[in-house]
Backbone as a printed PyTorch tensor [residue, N CA C, xyz], in Angstrom:
tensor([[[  0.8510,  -1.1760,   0.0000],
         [  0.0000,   0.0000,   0.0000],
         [  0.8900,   1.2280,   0.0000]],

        [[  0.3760,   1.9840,  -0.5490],
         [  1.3720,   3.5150,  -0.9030],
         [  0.7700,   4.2800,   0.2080]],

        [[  0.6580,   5.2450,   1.3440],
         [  0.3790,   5.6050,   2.1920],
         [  0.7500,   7.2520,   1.9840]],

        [[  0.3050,   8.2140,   2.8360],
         [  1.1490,   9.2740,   2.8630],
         [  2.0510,   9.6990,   2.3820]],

        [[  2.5910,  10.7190,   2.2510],
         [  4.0460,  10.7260,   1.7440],
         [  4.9550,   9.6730,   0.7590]],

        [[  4.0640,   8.9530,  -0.1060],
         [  4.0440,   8.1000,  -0.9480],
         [  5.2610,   6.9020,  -0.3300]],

        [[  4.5780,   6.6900,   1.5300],
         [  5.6360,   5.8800,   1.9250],
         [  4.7280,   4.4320,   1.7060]],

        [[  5.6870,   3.8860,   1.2920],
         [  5.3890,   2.1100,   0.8520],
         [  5.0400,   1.5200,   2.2600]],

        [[  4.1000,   0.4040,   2.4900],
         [  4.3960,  -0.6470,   3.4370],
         [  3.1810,  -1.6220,   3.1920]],

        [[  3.4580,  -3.0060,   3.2960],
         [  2.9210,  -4.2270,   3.6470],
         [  1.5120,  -4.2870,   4.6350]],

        [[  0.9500,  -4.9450,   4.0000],
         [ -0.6300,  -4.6850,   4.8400],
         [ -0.7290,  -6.1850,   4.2470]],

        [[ -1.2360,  -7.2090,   5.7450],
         [ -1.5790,  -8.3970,   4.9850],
         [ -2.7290,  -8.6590,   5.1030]],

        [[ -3.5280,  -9.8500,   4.6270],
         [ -4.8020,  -9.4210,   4.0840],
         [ -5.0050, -11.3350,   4.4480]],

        [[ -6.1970, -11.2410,   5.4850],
         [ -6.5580, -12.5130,   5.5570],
         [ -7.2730, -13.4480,   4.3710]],

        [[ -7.2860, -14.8020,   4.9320],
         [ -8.0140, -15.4340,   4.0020],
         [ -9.2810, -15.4370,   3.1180]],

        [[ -9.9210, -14.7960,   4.7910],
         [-11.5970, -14.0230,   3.7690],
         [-11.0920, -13.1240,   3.0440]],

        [[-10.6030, -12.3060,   3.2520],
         [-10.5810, -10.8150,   2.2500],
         [ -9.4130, -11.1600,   0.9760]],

        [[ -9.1160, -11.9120,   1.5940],
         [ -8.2330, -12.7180,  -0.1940],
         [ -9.1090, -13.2740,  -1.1890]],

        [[-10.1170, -14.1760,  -0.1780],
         [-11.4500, -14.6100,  -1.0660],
         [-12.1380, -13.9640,  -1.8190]],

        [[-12.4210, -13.0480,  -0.6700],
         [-13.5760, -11.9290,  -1.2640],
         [-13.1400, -10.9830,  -2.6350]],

        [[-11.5590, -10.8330,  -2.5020],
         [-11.2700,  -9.8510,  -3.3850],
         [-11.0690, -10.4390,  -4.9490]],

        [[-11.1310, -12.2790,  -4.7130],
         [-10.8300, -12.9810,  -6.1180],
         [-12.2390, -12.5770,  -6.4460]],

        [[-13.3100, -13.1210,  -5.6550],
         [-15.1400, -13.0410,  -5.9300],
         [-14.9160, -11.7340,  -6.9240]],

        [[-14.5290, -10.8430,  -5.8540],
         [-15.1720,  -9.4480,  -6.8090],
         [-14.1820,  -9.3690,  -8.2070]],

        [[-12.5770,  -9.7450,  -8.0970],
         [-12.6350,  -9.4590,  -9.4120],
         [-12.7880, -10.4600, -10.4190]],

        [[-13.2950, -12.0200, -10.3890],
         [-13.7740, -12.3750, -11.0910],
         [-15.3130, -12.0210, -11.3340]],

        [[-16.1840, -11.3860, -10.5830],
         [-17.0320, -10.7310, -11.3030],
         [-17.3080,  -9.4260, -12.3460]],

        [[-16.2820,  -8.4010, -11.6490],
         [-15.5560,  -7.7180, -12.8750],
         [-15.2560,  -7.6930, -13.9120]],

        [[-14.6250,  -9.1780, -14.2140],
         [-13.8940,  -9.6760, -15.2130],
         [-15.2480, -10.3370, -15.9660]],

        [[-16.2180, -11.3200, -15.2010],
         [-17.4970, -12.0020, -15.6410],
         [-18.1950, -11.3320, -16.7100]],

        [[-18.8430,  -9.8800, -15.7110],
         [-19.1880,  -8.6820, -16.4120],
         [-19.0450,  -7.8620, -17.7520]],

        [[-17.6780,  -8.4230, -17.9780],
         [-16.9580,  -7.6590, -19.2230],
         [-16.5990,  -6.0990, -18.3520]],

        [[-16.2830,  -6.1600, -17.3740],
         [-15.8060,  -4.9590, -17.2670],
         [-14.6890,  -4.1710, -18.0290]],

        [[-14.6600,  -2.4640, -18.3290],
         [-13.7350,  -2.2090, -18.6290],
         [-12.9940,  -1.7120, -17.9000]],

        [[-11.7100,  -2.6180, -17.5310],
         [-10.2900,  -2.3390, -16.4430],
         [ -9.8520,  -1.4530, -17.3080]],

        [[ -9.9520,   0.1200, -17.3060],
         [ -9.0600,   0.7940, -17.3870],
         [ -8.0490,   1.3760, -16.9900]],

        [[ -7.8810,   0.7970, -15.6340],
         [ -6.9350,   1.2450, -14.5050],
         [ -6.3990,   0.0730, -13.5690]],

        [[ -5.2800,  -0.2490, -14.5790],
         [ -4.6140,  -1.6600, -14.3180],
         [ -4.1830,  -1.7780, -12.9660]],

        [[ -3.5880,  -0.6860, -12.0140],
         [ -3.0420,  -0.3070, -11.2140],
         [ -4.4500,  -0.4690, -10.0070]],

        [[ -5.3150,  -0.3500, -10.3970],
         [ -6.2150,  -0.0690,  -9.3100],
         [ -7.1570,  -1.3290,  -8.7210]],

        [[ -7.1870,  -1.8770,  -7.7680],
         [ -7.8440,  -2.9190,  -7.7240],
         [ -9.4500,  -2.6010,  -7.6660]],

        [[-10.1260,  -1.2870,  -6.7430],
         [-11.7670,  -0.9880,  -6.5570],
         [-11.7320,   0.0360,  -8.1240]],

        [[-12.7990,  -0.4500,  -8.5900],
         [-12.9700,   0.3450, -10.2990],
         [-14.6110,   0.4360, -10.0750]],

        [[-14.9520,   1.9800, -10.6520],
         [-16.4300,   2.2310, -10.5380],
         [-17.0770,   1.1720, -11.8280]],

        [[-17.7940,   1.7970, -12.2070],
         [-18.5890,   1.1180, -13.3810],
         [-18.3490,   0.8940, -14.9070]],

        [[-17.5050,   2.3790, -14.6730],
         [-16.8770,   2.7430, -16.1780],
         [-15.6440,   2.3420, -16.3280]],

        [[-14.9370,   1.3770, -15.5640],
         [-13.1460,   0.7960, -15.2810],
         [-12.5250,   2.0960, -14.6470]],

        [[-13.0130,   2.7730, -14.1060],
         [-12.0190,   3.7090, -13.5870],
         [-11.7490,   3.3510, -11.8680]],

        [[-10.7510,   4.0660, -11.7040],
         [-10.3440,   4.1030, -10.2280],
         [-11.5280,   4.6420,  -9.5340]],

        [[-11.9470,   4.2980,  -8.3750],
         [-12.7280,   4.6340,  -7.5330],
         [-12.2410,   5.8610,  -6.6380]],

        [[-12.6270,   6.9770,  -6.6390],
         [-12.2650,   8.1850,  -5.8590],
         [-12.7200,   8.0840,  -4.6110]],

        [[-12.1820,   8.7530,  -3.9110],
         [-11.8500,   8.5070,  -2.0570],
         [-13.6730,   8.7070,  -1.5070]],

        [[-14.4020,   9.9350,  -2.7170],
         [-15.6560,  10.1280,  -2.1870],
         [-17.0360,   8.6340,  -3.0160]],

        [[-16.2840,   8.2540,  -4.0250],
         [-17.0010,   6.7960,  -3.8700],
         [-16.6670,   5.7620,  -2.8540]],

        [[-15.4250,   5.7180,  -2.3670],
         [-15.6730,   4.9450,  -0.7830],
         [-16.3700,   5.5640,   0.2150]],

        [[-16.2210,   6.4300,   0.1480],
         [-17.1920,   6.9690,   1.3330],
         [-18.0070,   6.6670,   1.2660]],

        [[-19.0660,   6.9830,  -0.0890],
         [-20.1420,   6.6210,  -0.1660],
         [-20.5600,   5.0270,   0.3090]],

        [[-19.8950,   4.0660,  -0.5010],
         [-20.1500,   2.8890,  -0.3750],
         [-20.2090,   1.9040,   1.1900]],

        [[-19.0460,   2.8660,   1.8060],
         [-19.0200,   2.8700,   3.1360],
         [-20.4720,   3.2250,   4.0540]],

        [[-20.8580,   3.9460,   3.7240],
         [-22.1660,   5.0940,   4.1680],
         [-22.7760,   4.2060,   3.8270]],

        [[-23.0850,   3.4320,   2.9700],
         [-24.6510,   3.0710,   2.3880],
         [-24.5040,   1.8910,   3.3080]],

        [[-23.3630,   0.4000,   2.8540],
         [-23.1730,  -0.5040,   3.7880],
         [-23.6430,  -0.0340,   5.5290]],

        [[-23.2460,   0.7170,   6.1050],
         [-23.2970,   1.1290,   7.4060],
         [-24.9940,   1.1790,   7.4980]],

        [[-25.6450,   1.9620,   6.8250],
         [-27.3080,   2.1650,   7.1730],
         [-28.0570,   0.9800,   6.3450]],

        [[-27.4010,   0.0890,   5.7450],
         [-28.2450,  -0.7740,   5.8590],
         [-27.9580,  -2.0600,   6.7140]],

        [[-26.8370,  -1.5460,   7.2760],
         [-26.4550,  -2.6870,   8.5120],
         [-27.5230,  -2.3740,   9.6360]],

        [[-27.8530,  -0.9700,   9.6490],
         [-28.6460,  -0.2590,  10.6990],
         [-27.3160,   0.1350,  12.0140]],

        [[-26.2320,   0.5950,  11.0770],
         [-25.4950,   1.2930,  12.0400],
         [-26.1490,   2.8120,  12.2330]],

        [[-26.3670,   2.8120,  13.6290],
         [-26.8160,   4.4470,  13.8400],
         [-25.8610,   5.6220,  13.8900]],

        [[-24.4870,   5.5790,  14.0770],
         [-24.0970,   6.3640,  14.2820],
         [-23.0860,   6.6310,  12.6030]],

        [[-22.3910,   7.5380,  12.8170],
         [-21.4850,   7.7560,  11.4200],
         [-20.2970,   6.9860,  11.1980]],

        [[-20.8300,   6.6660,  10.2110],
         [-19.5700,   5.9190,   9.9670],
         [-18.5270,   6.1850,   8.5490]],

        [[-17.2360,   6.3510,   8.0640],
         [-16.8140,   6.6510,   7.1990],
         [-15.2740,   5.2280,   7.2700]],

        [[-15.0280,   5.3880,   5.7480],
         [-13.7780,   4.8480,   5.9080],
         [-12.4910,   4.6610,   6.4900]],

        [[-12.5930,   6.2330,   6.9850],
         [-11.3890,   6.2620,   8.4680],
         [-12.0720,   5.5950,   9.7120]],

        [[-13.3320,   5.9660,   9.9470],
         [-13.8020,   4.8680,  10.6920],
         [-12.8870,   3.3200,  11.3500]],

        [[-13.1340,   3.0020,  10.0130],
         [-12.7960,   1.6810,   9.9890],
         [-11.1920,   1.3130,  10.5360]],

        [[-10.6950,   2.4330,  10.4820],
         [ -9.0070,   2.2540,  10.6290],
         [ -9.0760,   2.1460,  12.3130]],

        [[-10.2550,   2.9750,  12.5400],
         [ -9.8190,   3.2190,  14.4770],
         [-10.5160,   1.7400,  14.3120]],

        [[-11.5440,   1.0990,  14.1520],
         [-12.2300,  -0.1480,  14.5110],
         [-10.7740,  -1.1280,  14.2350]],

        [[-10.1780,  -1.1200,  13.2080],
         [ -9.2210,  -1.8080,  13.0840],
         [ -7.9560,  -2.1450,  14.1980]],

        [[ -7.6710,  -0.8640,  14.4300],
         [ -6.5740,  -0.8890,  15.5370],
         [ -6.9250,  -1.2900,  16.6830]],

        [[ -8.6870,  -0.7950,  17.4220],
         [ -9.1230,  -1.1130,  18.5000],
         [ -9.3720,  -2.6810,  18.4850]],

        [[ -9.0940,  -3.2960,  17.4050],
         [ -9.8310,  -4.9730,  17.6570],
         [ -8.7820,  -5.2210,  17.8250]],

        [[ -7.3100,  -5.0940,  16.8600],
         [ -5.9760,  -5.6100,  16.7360],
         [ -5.6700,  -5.1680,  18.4580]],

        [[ -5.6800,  -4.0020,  19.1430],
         [ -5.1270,  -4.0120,  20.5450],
         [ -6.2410,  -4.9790,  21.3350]],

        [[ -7.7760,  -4.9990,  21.7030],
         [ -8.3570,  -6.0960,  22.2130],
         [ -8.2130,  -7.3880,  21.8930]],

        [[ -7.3480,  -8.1190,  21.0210],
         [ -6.5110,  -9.1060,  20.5780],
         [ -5.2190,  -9.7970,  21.1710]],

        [[ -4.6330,  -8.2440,  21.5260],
         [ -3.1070,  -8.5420,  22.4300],
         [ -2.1710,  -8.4480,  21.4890]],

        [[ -2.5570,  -7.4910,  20.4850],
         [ -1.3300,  -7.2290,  19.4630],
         [ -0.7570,  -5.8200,  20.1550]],

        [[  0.6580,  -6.0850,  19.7600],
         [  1.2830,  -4.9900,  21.1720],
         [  1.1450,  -3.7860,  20.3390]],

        [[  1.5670,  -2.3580,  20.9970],
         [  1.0860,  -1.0840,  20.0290],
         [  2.0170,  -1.1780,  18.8300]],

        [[  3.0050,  -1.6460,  19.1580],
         [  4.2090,  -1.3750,  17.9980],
         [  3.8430,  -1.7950,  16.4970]],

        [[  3.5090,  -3.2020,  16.8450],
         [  3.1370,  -3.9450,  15.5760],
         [  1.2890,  -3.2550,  15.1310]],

        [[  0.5960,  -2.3940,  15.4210],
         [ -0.1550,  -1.7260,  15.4570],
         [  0.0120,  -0.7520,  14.6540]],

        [[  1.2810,   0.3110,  15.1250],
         [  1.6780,   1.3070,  14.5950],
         [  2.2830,   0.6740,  13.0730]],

        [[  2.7980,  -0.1020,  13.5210],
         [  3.6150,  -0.0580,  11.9420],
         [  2.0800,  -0.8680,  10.5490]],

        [[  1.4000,  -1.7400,  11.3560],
         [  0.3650,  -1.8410,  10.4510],
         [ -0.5080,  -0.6800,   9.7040]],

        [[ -0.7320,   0.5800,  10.3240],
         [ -1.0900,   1.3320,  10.4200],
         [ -0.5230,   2.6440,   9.6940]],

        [[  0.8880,   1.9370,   9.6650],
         [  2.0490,   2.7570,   9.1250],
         [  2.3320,   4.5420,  10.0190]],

        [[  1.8430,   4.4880,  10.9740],
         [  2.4630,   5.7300,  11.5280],
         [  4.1200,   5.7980,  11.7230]],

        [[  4.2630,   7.4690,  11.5760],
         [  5.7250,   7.4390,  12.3720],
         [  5.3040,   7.5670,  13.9960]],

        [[  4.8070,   8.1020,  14.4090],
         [  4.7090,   8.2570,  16.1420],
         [  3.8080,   7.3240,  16.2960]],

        [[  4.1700,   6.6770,  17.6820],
         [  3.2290,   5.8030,  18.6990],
         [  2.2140,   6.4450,  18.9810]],

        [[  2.7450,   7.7700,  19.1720],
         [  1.5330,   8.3890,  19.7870],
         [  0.2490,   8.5950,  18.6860]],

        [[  0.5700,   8.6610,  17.6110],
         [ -0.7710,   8.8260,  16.3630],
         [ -1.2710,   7.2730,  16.5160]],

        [[ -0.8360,   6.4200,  16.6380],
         [ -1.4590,   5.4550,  16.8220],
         [ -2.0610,   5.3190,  18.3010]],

        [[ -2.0160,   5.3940,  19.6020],
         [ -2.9070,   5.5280,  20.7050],
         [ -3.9060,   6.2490,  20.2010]],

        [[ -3.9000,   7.3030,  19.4760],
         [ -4.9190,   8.1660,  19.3720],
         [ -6.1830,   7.6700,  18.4970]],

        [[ -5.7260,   6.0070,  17.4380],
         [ -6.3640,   5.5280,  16.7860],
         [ -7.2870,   3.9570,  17.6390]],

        [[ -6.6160,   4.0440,  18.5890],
         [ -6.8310,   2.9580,  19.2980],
         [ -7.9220,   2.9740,  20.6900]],

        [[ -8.7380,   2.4760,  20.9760],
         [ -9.7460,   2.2340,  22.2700],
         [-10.2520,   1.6100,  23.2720]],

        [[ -9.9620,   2.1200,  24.0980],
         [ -9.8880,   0.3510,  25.1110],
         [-11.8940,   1.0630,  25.6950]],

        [[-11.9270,  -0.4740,  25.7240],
         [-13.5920,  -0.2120,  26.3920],
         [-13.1110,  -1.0220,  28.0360]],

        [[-14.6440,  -0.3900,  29.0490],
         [-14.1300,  -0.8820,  30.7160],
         [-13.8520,  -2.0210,  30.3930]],

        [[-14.8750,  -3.2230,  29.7220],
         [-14.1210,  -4.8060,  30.1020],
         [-13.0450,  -5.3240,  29.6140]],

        [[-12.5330,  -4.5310,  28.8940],
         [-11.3790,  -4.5530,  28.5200],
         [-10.3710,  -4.2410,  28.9290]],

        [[-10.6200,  -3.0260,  29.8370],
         [ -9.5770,  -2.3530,  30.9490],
         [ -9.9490,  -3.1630,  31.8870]],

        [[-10.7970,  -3.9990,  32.4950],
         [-10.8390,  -4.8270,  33.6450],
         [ -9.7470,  -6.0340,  33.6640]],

        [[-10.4200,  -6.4050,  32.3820],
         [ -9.5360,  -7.8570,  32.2450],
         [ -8.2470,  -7.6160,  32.2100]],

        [[ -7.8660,  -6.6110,  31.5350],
         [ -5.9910,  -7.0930,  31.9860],
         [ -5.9860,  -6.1490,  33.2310]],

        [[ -6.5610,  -5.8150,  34.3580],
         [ -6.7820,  -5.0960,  35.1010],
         [ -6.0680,  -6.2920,  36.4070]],

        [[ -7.5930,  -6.7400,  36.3490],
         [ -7.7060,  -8.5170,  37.3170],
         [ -6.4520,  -9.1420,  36.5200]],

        [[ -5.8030,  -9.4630,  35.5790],
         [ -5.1320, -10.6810,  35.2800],
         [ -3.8020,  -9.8040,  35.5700]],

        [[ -3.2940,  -8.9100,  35.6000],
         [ -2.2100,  -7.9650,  35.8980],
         [ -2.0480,  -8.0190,  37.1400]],

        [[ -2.9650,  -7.3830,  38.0740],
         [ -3.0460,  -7.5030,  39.5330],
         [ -3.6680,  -8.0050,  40.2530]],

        [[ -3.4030,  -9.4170,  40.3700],
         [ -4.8180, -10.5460,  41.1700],
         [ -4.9820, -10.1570,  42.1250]],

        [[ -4.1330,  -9.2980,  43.1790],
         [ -4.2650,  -9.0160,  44.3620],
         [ -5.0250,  -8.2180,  44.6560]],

        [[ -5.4220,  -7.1940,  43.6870],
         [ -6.4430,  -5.7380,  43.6910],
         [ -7.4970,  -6.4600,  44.4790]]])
């Protein structure tokens, strides 16, 4: 993934979303789509690259018909990301660099601990409390 400052880094991509991403582009391909944008893996209708405000959108629509109430956008998803990867026990570091920040600290700021979450390593940290 090209990131910011057109800095490179590795993002790996589980088995579902490896799946999912053959599904969609063999339907693409099914379709007769026209790939005009070899480089791009999400292509609107016309083979073009998908612009940052068609994810949004697509984001937006998925979300209210999930019957998410609150807002949701594609950065969204980055804090949901980091907050599952730290309720997991992935340490911040390997967080940050998934994430590709230079500071730790931009990454805490992406990250959320909920109470039972602060309990549990709370009790398992200090049995004595």
């Amino acid at each position: 993934v090209l990131g910011k400052g057109r800095k490179e880094r590795i993002v790996p991509l589980g088995s579902k979303a490896c799946d999912a991403i053959r599904e969609y582009i063999n339907k693409k391909q099914d379709a007769g789509s026209k790939m005009q944008d070899s480089q791009a893996l999400f292509l609107n209708q016309r083979g073009k690259r998908l612009t940052a405000r068609s994810g949004w959108n697509i984001v937006d629509k998925y979300a209210r018909r999930g019957a998410i109430k609150r807002h949701i956008s594609p950065h969204s998803l980055r804090h949901t990301f980091a907050t599952h990867l730290l309720e997991g026990g992935a340490d911040l570091r390997v967080i940050q660099e998934l994430l590709g920040h230079s500071n730790l600290s931009t990454t805490q700021k992406y990250t959320h601990i909920n109470l039972d979450q602060l309990m549990k390593v709370y009790d398992k940290a200090h049995p004595k409390a």
